[in-house]
Amino acid sequence: MRTSTWWRSNRLWLVLLLPALALALAASSFRFSALYLRWEWSQPTLLRAPGAYTQTFSTGTHTLQRTVEVGVAAVERAVEVEGEYAAGGTALWRVALDFAAAPDQILATCEIELEDAAGIRYGVRGAKVNADGDPDSTWVHRGCTPADAPGPTVDFDGQVREADTTRPQRWQVVTSVAVPAGVEPTLVRVMWDRPGYLRLTIPR
């Protein structure tokens, strides 16, 4: 009896509670997508063949757009790549990527990774040694542009700095990734600015 009386006397507040909960969920979802996802790699673009990728990004002072064509030339096991060898318990994979873009596109800062079937990512740094078996501390170019012609860059203050040397229209980057022995990569990841990035299938 008391229970039914409580429901009757509070039914207005219960009805008003439903839209309030909906608004709270919407607000928390907005914060997640607008604040959190902006700083994570949360917007993948899958390319099953060489293709163009366009991304809008901010330098802090300007909003710009880059367009670049990317393709996987080869991902294959290797003993040595540019003086680097696999550390114990790992295997070295040679990664060759083809790029094409106008010389004015900002492409200098990027990361290349391999991804396995379980979604585990492996970067170009770490788990590698030199010819003497020591951790490789030598400088190796690991970006997505030619080492001697990276193209325009962005200063710490967000201003675009023009390149001293004109980058070619087409070029290839070769790098290496060490993964645990027995693991076979299935995708290449190419990343410039969060939250968007490229996932490229590996030709078999």
JSON list of C-alpha atoms in Angstrom, two decimals:
[
{"chain": "A", "resi": 1, "resn": "MET", "atom": "CA", "xyz": [0.00, 0.00, 0.00]},
{"chain": "A", "resi": 2, "resn": "ARG", "atom": "CA", "xyz": [2.74, 2.42, 0.96]},
{"chain": "A", "resi": 3, "resn": "THR", "atom": "CA", "xyz": [4.70, 1.47, -2.13]},
{"chain": "A", "resi": 4, "resn": "SER", "atom": "CA", "xyz": [1.87, 2.30, -4.53]},
{"chain": "A", "resi": 5, "resn": "THR", "atom": "CA", "xyz": [1.31, 5.61, -2.73]},
{"chain": "A", "resi": 6, "resn": "TRP", "atom": "CA", "xyz": [4.98, 6.52, -3.14]},
{"chain": "A", "resi": 7, "resn": "TRP", "atom": "CA", "xyz": [4.85, 5.79, -6.90]},
{"chain": "A", "resi": 8, "resn": "ARG", "atom": "CA", "xyz": [1.71, 7.88, -7.33]},
{"chain": "A", "resi": 9, "resn": "SER", "atom": "CA", "xyz": [3.09, 10.84, -5.40]},
{"chain": "A", "resi": 10, "resn": "ASN", "atom": "CA", "xyz": [6.43, 10.79, -7.24]},
{"chain": "A", "resi": 11, "resn": "ARG", "atom": "CA", "xyz": [5.36, 9.83, -10.76]},
{"chain": "A", "resi": 12, "resn": "LEU", "atom": "CA", "xyz": [5.90, 13.39, -12.07]},
{"chain": "A", "resi": 13, "resn": "TRP", "atom": "CA", "xyz": [9.50, 13.40, -10.89]},
{"chain": "A", "resi": 14, "resn": "LEU", "atom": "CA", "xyz": [10.07, 9.94, -12.37]},
{"chain": "A", "resi": 15, "resn": "VAL", "atom": "CA", "xyz": [8.78, 11.14, -15.75]},
{"chain": "A", "resi": 16, "resn": "LEU", "atom": "CA", "xyz": [11.09, 14.16, -15.61]},
{"chain": "A", "resi": 17, "resn": "LEU", "atom": "CA", "xyz": [14.01, 11.95, -14.64]},
{"chain": "A", "resi": 18, "resn": "LEU", "atom": "CA", "xyz": [14.09, 10.15, -18.01]},
{"chain": "A", "resi": 19, "resn": "PRO", "atom": "CA", "xyz": [14.92, 13.18, -20.19]},
{"chain": "A", "resi": 20, "resn": "ALA", "atom": "CA", "xyz": [17.42, 14.34, -17.56]},
{"chain": "A", "resi": 21, "resn": "LEU", "atom": "CA", "xyz": [19.24, 11.00, -17.84]},
{"chain": "A", "resi": 22, "resn": "ALA", "atom": "CA", "xyz": [19.17, 11.24, -21.63]},
{"chain": "A", "resi": 23, "resn": "LEU", "atom": "CA", "xyz": [20.72, 14.71, -21.50]},
{"chain": "A", "resi": 24, "resn": "ALA", "atom": "CA", "xyz": [23.41, 13.53, -19.09]},
{"chain": "A", "resi": 25, "resn": "LEU", "atom": "CA", "xyz": [24.34, 10.65, -21.40]},
{"chain": "A", "resi": 26, "resn": "ALA", "atom": "CA", "xyz": [24.44, 12.96, -24.41]},
{"chain": "A", "resi": 27, "resn": "ALA", "atom": "CA", "xyz": [26.67, 15.44, -22.57]},
{"chain": "A", "resi": 28, "resn": "SER", "atom": "CA", "xyz": [29.12, 12.76, -21.47]},
{"chain": "A", "resi": 29, "resn": "SER", "atom": "CA", "xyz": [29.19, 11.36, -25.01]},
{"chain": "A", "resi": 30, "resn": "PHE", "atom": "CA", "xyz": [30.02, 14.80, -26.39]},
{"chain": "A", "resi": 31, "resn": "ARG", "atom": "CA", "xyz": [32.93, 15.18, -24.00]},
{"chain": "A", "resi": 32, "resn": "PHE", "atom": "CA", "xyz": [34.22, 11.72, -24.97]},
{"chain": "A", "resi": 33, "resn": "SER", "atom": "CA", "xyz": [34.12, 12.38, -28.70]},
{"chain": "A", "resi": 34, "resn": "ALA", "atom": "CA", "xyz": [35.13, 16.04, -28.65]},
{"chain": "A", "resi": 35, "resn": "LEU", "atom": "CA", "xyz": [37.83, 15.93, -25.99]},
{"chain": "A", "resi": 36, "resn": "TYR", "atom": "CA", "xyz": [39.12, 12.38, -25.61]},
{"chain": "A", "resi": 37, "resn": "LEU", "atom": "CA", "xyz": [38.91, 11.01, -29.16]},
{"chain": "A", "resi": 38, "resn": "ARG", "atom": "CA", "xyz": [40.66, 14.07, -30.58]},
{"chain": "A", "resi": 39, "resn": "TRP", "atom": "CA", "xyz": [43.87, 12.97, -28.86]},
{"chain": "A", "resi": 40, "resn": "GLU", "atom": "CA", "xyz": [43.70, 9.27, -29.71]},
{"chain": "A", "resi": 41, "resn": "TRP", "atom": "CA", "xyz": [44.16, 7.37, -32.98]},
{"chain": "A", "resi": 42, "resn": "SER", "atom": "CA", "xyz": [40.40, 6.91, -33.31]},
{"chain": "A", "resi": 43, "resn": "GLN", "atom": "CA", "xyz": [39.61, 7.55, -37.00]},
{"chain": "A", "resi": 44, "resn": "PRO", "atom": "CA", "xyz": [41.21, 4.86, -39.19]},
{"chain": "A", "resi": 45, "resn": "THR", "atom": "CA", "xyz": [41.09, 4.84, -42.98]},
{"chain": "A", "resi": 46, "resn": "LEU", "atom": "CA", "xyz": [41.65, 1.40, -44.50]},
{"chain": "A", "resi": 47, "resn": "LEU", "atom": "CA", "xyz": [43.39, 1.12, -47.87]},
{"chain": "A", "resi": 48, "resn": "ARG", "atom": "CA", "xyz": [43.43, -2.31, -49.49]},
{"chain": "A", "resi": 49, "resn": "ALA", "atom": "CA", "xyz": [45.47, -0.97, -52.42]},
{"chain": "A", "resi": 50, "resn": "PRO", "atom": "CA", "xyz": [47.59, 2.14, -53.06]},
{"chain": "A", "resi": 51, "resn": "GLY", "atom": "CA", "xyz": [45.38, 5.19, -52.77]},
{"chain": "A", "resi": 52, "resn": "ALA", "atom": "CA", "xyz": [45.01, 8.82, -51.74]},
{"chain": "A", "resi": 53, "resn": "TYR", "atom": "CA", "xyz": [44.54, 10.02, -48.18]},
{"chain": "A", "resi": 54, "resn": "THR", "atom": "CA", "xyz": [43.35, 13.51, -47.25]},
{"chain": "A", "resi": 55, "resn": "GLN", "atom": "CA", "xyz": [43.52, 14.83, -43.69]},
{"chain": "A", "resi": 56, "resn": "THR", "atom": "CA", "xyz": [42.60, 18.16, -42.12]},
{"chain": "A", "resi": 57, "resn": "PHE", "atom": "CA", "xyz": [44.90, 19.12, -39.24]},
{"chain": "A", "resi": 58, "resn": "SER", "atom": "CA", "xyz": [45.84, 22.11, -37.09]},
{"chain": "A", "resi": 59, "resn": "THR", "atom": "CA", "xyz": [49.27, 23.63, -36.54]},
{"chain": "A", "resi": 60, "resn": "GLY", "atom": "CA", "xyz": [47.97, 25.50, -33.50]},
{"chain": "A", "resi": 61, "resn": "THR", "atom": "CA", "xyz": [47.62, 28.72, -35.45]},
{"chain": "A", "resi": 62, "resn": "HIS", "atom": "CA", "xyz": [46.33, 27.47, -38.82]},
{"chain": "A", "resi": 63, "resn": "THR", "atom": "CA", "xyz": [43.98, 24.75, -40.03]},
{"chain": "A", "resi": 64, "resn": "LEU", "atom": "CA", "xyz": [45.53, 23.01, -43.03]},
{"chain": "A", "resi": 65, "resn": "GLN", "atom": "CA", "xyz": [44.94, 19.98, -45.21]},
{"chain": "A", "resi": 66, "resn": "ARG", "atom": "CA", "xyz": [47.32, 17.34, -46.53]},
{"chain": "A", "resi": 67, "resn": "THR", "atom": "CA", "xyz": [46.77, 14.98, -49.44]},
{"chain": "A", "resi": 68, "resn": "VAL", "atom": "CA", "xyz": [49.16, 12.12, -50.08]},
{"chain": "A", "resi": 69, "resn": "GLU", "atom": "CA", "xyz": [49.11, 8.85, -51.99]},
{"chain": "A", "resi": 70, "resn": "VAL", "atom": "CA", "xyz": [50.42, 5.85, -50.05]},
{"chain": "A", "resi": 71, "resn": "GLY", "atom": "CA", "xyz": [51.04, 2.25, -51.07]},
{"chain": "A", "resi": 72, "resn": "VAL", "atom": "CA", "xyz": [52.77, -0.78, -49.60]},
{"chain": "A", "resi": 73, "resn": "ALA", "atom": "CA", "xyz": [55.62, -1.88, -51.86]},
{"chain": "A", "resi": 74, "resn": "ALA", "atom": "CA", "xyz": [56.77, -4.73, -49.60]},
{"chain": "A", "resi": 75, "resn": "VAL", "atom": "CA", "xyz": [56.65, -6.07, -46.05]},
{"chain": "A", "resi": 76, "resn": "GLU", "atom": "CA", "xyz": [59.04, -9.00, -45.77]},
{"chain": "A", "resi": 77, "resn": "ARG", "atom": "CA", "xyz": [61.32, -10.79, -43.35]},
{"chain": "A", "resi": 78, "resn": "ALA", "atom": "CA", "xyz": [64.91, -9.54, -43.39]},
{"chain": "A", "resi": 79, "resn": "VAL", "atom": "CA", "xyz": [68.18, -10.24, -41.62]},
{"chain": "A", "resi": 80, "resn": "GLU", "atom": "CA", "xyz": [69.40, -6.64, -41.75]},
{"chain": "A", "resi": 81, "resn": "VAL", "atom": "CA", "xyz": [67.98, -3.27, -42.77]},
{"chain": "A", "resi": 82, "resn": "GLU", "atom": "CA", "xyz": [70.18, -0.14, -42.76]},
{"chain": "A", "resi": 83, "resn": "GLY", "atom": "CA", "xyz": [72.61, -1.70, -40.26]},
{"chain": "A", "resi": 84, "resn": "GLU", "atom": "CA", "xyz": [69.89, -2.82, -37.86]},
{"chain": "A", "resi": 85, "resn": "TYR", "atom": "CA", "xyz": [69.29, -6.44, -36.79]},
{"chain": "A", "resi": 86, "resn": "ALA", "atom": "CA", "xyz": [66.60, -8.13, -34.70]},
{"chain": "A", "resi": 87, "resn": "ALA", "atom": "CA", "xyz": [67.30, -8.49, -30.99]},
{"chain": "A", "resi": 88, "resn": "GLY", "atom": "CA", "xyz": [67.03, -11.93, -29.41]},
{"chain": "A", "resi": 89, "resn": "GLY", "atom": "CA", "xyz": [63.55, -13.40, -29.48]},
{"chain": "A", "resi": 90, "resn": "THR", "atom": "CA", "xyz": [62.38, -11.10, -32.27]},
{"chain": "A", "resi": 91, "resn": "ALA", "atom": "CA", "xyz": [62.26, -11.11, -36.05]},
{"chain": "A", "resi": 92, "resn": "LEU", "atom": "CA", "xyz": [63.07, -8.17, -38.32]},
{"chain": "A", "resi": 93, "resn": "TRP", "atom": "CA", "xyz": [60.63, -7.09, -41.01]},
{"chain": "A", "resi": 94, "resn": "ARG", "atom": "CA", "xyz": [61.61, -4.77, -43.85]},
{"chain": "A", "resi": 95, "resn": "VAL", "atom": "CA", "xyz": [58.87, -2.25, -44.69]},
{"chain": "A", "resi": 96, "resn": "ALA", "atom": "CA", "xyz": [58.93, -0.40, -48.02]},
{"chain": "A", "resi": 97, "resn": "LEU", "atom": "CA", "xyz": [56.26, 2.24, -48.65]},
{"chain": "A", "resi": 98, "resn": "ASP", "atom": "CA", "xyz": [55.62, 4.27, -51.81]},
{"chain": "A", "resi": 99, "resn": "PHE", "atom": "CA", "xyz": [54.52, 7.90, -51.43]},
{"chain": "A", "resi": 100, "resn": "ALA", "atom": "CA", "xyz": [53.39, 10.59, -53.85]},
{"chain": "A", "resi": 101, "resn": "ALA", "atom": "CA", "xyz": [52.43, 14.17, -52.98]},
{"chain": "A", "resi": 102, "resn": "ALA", "atom": "CA", "xyz": [52.88, 17.75, -54.08]},
{"chain": "A", "resi": 103, "resn": "PRO", "atom": "CA", "xyz": [56.10, 19.30, -52.70]},
{"chain": "A", "resi": 104, "resn": "ASP", "atom": "CA", "xyz": [54.12, 21.79, -50.57]},
{"chain": "A", "resi": 105, "resn": "GLN", "atom": "CA", "xyz": [52.33, 19.10, -48.52]},
{"chain": "A", "resi": 106, "resn": "ILE", "atom": "CA", "xyz": [53.39, 18.88, -44.84]},
{"chain": "A", "resi": 107, "resn": "LEU", "atom": "CA", "xyz": [54.41, 15.25, -44.33]},
{"chain": "A", "resi": 108, "resn": "ALA", "atom": "CA", "xyz": [57.64, 15.43, -42.35]},
{"chain": "A", "resi": 109, "resn": "THR", "atom": "CA", "xyz": [56.36, 14.18, -38.99]},
{"chain": "A", "resi": 110, "resn": "CYS", "atom": "CA", "xyz": [54.84, 10.71, -39.14]},
{"chain": "A", "resi": 111, "resn": "GLU", "atom": "CA", "xyz": [54.98, 7.31, -37.48]},
{"chain": "A", "resi": 112, "resn": "ILE", "atom": "CA", "xyz": [55.11, 3.91, -39.19]},
{"chain": "A", "resi": 113, "resn": "GLU", "atom": "CA", "xyz": [53.99, 0.78, -37.35]},
{"chain": "A", "resi": 114, "resn": "LEU", "atom": "CA", "xyz": [53.08, -2.82, -38.05]},
{"chain": "A", "resi": 115, "resn": "GLU", "atom": "CA", "xyz": [49.92, -4.40, -36.66]},
{"chain": "A", "resi": 116, "resn": "ASP", "atom": "CA", "xyz": [49.19, -8.10, -36.20]},
{"chain": "A", "resi": 117, "resn": "ALA", "atom": "CA", "xyz": [45.90, -10.00, -36.46]},
{"chain": "A", "resi": 118, "resn": "ALA", "atom": "CA", "xyz": [45.19, -9.36, -32.76]},
{"chain": "A", "resi": 119, "resn": "GLY", "atom": "CA", "xyz": [45.53, -5.59, -33.21]},
{"chain": "A", "resi": 120, "resn": "ILE", "atom": "CA", "xyz": [48.88, -5.38, -31.36]},
{"chain": "A", "resi": 121, "resn": "ARG", "atom": "CA", "xyz": [51.09, -2.60, -32.72]},
{"chain": "A", "resi": 122, "resn": "TYR", "atom": "CA", "xyz": [54.87, -2.63, -33.19]},
{"chain": "A", "resi": 123, "resn": "GLY", "atom": "CA", "xyz": [56.90, 0.52, -33.84]},
{"chain": "A", "resi": 124, "resn": "VAL", "atom": "CA", "xyz": [60.11, 1.15, -35.75]},
{"chain": "A", "resi": 125, "resn": "ARG", "atom": "CA", "xyz": [62.07, 1.81, -32.55]},
{"chain": "A", "resi": 126, "resn": "GLY", "atom": "CA", "xyz": [63.21, -0.79, -30.07]},
{"chain": "A", "resi": 127, "resn": "ALA", "atom": "CA", "xyz": [64.03, -4.53, -30.07]},
{"chain": "A", "resi": 128, "resn": "LYS", "atom": "CA", "xyz": [66.86, -3.97, -32.58]},
{"chain": "A", "resi": 129, "resn": "VAL", "atom": "CA", "xyz": [70.64, -4.24, -32.29]},
{"chain": "A", "resi": 130, "resn": "ASN", "atom": "CA", "xyz": [73.66, -3.34, -34.41]},
{"chain": "A", "resi": 131, "resn": "ALA", "atom": "CA", "xyz": [76.16, -5.72, -36.02]},
{"chain": "A", "resi": 132, "resn": "ASP", "atom": "CA", "xyz": [77.97, -6.14, -32.67]},
{"chain": "A", "resi": 133, "resn": "GLY", "atom": "CA", "xyz": [74.77, -7.19, -30.91]},
{"chain": "A", "resi": 134, "resn": "ASP", "atom": "CA", "xyz": [74.56, -3.95, -28.92]},
{"chain": "A", "resi": 135, "resn": "PRO", "atom": "CA", "xyz": [71.37, -1.88, -28.69]},
{"chain": "A", "resi": 136, "resn": "ASP", "atom": "CA", "xyz": [71.34, 0.19, -31.84]},
{"chain": "A", "resi": 137, "resn": "SER", "atom": "CA", "xyz": [71.78, 3.84, -30.90]},
{"chain": "A", "resi": 138, "resn": "THR", "atom": "CA", "xyz": [72.81, 5.13, -34.33]},
{"chain": "A", "resi": 139, "resn": "TRP", "atom": "CA", "xyz": [70.61, 7.66, -36.06]},
{"chain": "A", "resi": 140, "resn": "VAL", "atom": "CA", "xyz": [68.36, 6.05, -38.65]},
{"chain": "A", "resi": 141, "resn": "HIS", "atom": "CA", "xyz": [65.79, 8.02, -40.63]},
{"chain": "A", "resi": 142, "resn": "ARG", "atom": "CA", "xyz": [62.36, 6.60, -39.73]},
{"chain": "A", "resi": 143, "resn": "GLY", "atom": "CA", "xyz": [59.92, 9.12, -41.18]},
{"chain": "A", "resi": 144, "resn": "CYS", "atom": "CA", "xyz": [57.69, 9.11, -44.26]},
{"chain": "A", "resi": 145, "resn": "THR", "atom": "CA", "xyz": [59.74, 11.55, -46.35]},
{"chain": "A", "resi": 146, "resn": "PRO", "atom": "CA", "xyz": [63.20, 11.49, -47.95]},
{"chain": "A", "resi": 147, "resn": "ALA", "atom": "CA", "xyz": [65.82, 12.18, -45.29]},
{"chain": "A", "resi": 148, "resn": "ASP", "atom": "CA", "xyz": [67.46, 14.91, -47.41]},
{"chain": "A", "resi": 149, "resn": "ALA", "atom": "CA", "xyz": [64.22, 16.50, -48.63]},
{"chain": "A", "resi": 150, "resn": "PRO", "atom": "CA", "xyz": [61.43, 16.27, -46.03]},
{"chain": "A", "resi": 151, "resn": "GLY", "atom": "CA", "xyz": [59.48, 19.20, -47.43]},
{"chain": "A", "resi": 152, "resn": "PRO", "atom": "CA", "xyz": [57.85, 21.97, -45.39]},
{"chain": "A", "resi": 153, "resn": "THR", "atom": "CA", "xyz": [57.66, 21.63, -41.62]},
{"chain": "A", "resi": 154, "resn": "VAL", "atom": "CA", "xyz": [55.83, 23.29, -38.73]},
{"chain": "A", "resi": 155, "resn": "ASP", "atom": "CA", "xyz": [57.71, 25.36, -36.13]},
{"chain": "A", "resi": 156, "resn": "PHE", "atom": "CA", "xyz": [57.06, 25.16, -32.38]},
{"chain": "A", "resi": 157, "resn": "ASP", "atom": "CA", "xyz": [54.96, 28.32, -32.70]},
{"chain": "A", "resi": 158, "resn": "GLY", "atom": "CA", "xyz": [52.73, 26.67, -35.29]},
{"chain": "A", "resi": 159, "resn": "GLN", "atom": "CA", "xyz": [54.09, 28.56, -38.29]},
{"chain": "A", "resi": 160, "resn": "VAL", "atom": "CA", "xyz": [54.85, 26.72, -41.52]},
{"chain": "A", "resi": 161, "resn": "ARG", "atom": "CA", "xyz": [58.52, 26.72, -42.47]},
{"chain": "A", "resi": 162, "resn": "GLU", "atom": "CA", "xyz": [59.22, 26.31, -46.18]},
{"chain": "A", "resi": 163, "resn": "ALA", "atom": "CA", "xyz": [61.73, 23.66, -47.24]},
{"chain": "A", "resi": 164, "resn": "ASP", "atom": "CA", "xyz": [65.26, 24.47, -48.34]},
{"chain": "A", "resi": 165, "resn": "THR", "atom": "CA", "xyz": [65.22, 21.52, -50.76]},
{"chain": "A", "resi": 166, "resn": "THR", "atom": "CA", "xyz": [62.25, 20.62, -52.94]},
{"chain": "A", "resi": 167, "resn": "ARG", "atom": "CA", "xyz": [60.84, 17.21, -52.18]},
{"chain": "A", "resi": 168, "resn": "PRO", "atom": "CA", "xyz": [60.29, 14.96, -55.25]},
{"chain": "A", "resi": 169, "resn": "GLN", "atom": "CA", "xyz": [56.75, 14.20, -56.39]},
{"chain": "A", "resi": 170, "resn": "ARG", "atom": "CA", "xyz": [57.25, 10.46, -55.78]},
{"chain": "A", "resi": 171, "resn": "TRP", "atom": "CA", "xyz": [59.57, 8.58, -53.44]},
{"chain": "A", "resi": 172, "resn": "GLN", "atom": "CA", "xyz": [59.96, 5.38, -51.44]},
{"chain": "A", "resi": 173, "resn": "VAL", "atom": "CA", "xyz": [60.72, 4.97, -47.75]},
{"chain": "A", "resi": 174, "resn": "VAL", "atom": "CA", "xyz": [62.37, 1.83, -46.39]},
{"chain": "A", "resi": 175, "resn": "THR", "atom": "CA", "xyz": [62.37, 1.14, -42.66]},
{"chain": "A", "resi": 176, "resn": "SER", "atom": "CA", "xyz": [62.26, -1.89, -40.36]},
{"chain": "A", "resi": 177, "resn": "VAL", "atom": "CA", "xyz": [60.21, -3.18, -37.44]},
{"chain": "A", "resi": 178, "resn": "ALA", "atom": "CA", "xyz": [61.15, -5.91, -34.98]},
{"chain": "A", "resi": 179, "resn": "VAL", "atom": "CA", "xyz": [58.26, -8.08, -33.78]},
{"chain": "A", "resi": 180, "resn": "PRO", "atom": "CA", "xyz": [58.20, -11.12, -31.47]},
{"chain": "A", "resi": 181, "resn": "ALA", "atom": "CA", "xyz": [59.36, -14.30, -33.17]},
{"chain": "A", "resi": 182, "resn": "GLY", "atom": "CA", "xyz": [56.43, -16.18, -34.69]},
{"chain": "A", "resi": 183, "resn": "VAL", "atom": "CA", "xyz": [54.25, -13.10, -35.11]},
{"chain": "A", "resi": 184, "resn": "GLU", "atom": "CA", "xyz": [53.22, -12.17, -38.65]},
{"chain": "A", "resi": 185, "resn": "PRO", "atom": "CA", "xyz": [52.07, -8.60, -39.34]},
{"chain": "A", "resi": 186, "resn": "THR", "atom": "CA", "xyz": [48.83, -8.08, -41.25]},
{"chain": "A", "resi": 187, "resn": "LEU", "atom": "CA", "xyz": [48.63, -4.28, -41.58]},
{"chain": "A", "resi": 188, "resn": "VAL", "atom": "CA", "xyz": [50.86, -1.23, -41.87]},
{"chain": "A", "resi": 189, "resn": "ARG", "atom": "CA", "xyz": [49.85, 1.88, -39.93]},
{"chain": "A", "resi": 190, "resn": "VAL", "atom": "CA", "xyz": [50.91, 5.35, -41.15]},
{"chain": "A", "resi": 191, "resn": "MET", "atom": "CA", "xyz": [50.09, 8.22, -38.79]},
{"chain": "A", "resi": 192, "resn": "TRP", "atom": "CA", "xyz": [50.56, 11.99, -38.99]},
{"chain": "A", "resi": 193, "resn": "ASP", "atom": "CA", "xyz": [48.12, 13.90, -36.78]},
{"chain": "A", "resi": 194, "resn": "ARG", "atom": "CA", "xyz": [45.53, 12.48, -34.40]},
{"chain": "A", "resi": 195, "resn": "PRO", "atom": "CA", "xyz": [42.80, 11.36, -34.59]},
{"chain": "A", "resi": 196, "resn": "GLY", "atom": "CA", "xyz": [42.99, 10.15, -38.23]},
{"chain": "A", "resi": 197, "resn": "TYR", "atom": "CA", "xyz": [45.44, 7.55, -39.51]},
{"chain": "A", "resi": 198, "resn": "LEU", "atom": "CA", "xyz": [45.97, 5.02, -42.30]},
{"chain": "A", "resi": 199, "resn": "ARG", "atom": "CA", "xyz": [45.75, 1.23, -42.12]},
{"chain": "A", "resi": 200, "resn": "LEU", "atom": "CA", "xyz": [47.20, -0.46, -45.21]},
{"chain": "A", "resi": 201, "resn": "THR", "atom": "CA", "xyz": [46.78, -4.14, -45.97]},
{"chain": "A", "resi": 202, "resn": "ILE", "atom": "CA", "xyz": [49.97, -6.05, -46.75]},
{"chain": "A", "resi": 203, "resn": "PRO", "atom": "CA", "xyz": [50.06, -7.60, -50.24]},
{"chain": "A", "resi": 204, "resn": "ARG", "atom": "CA", "xyz": [50.42, -11.38, -50.17]}
]
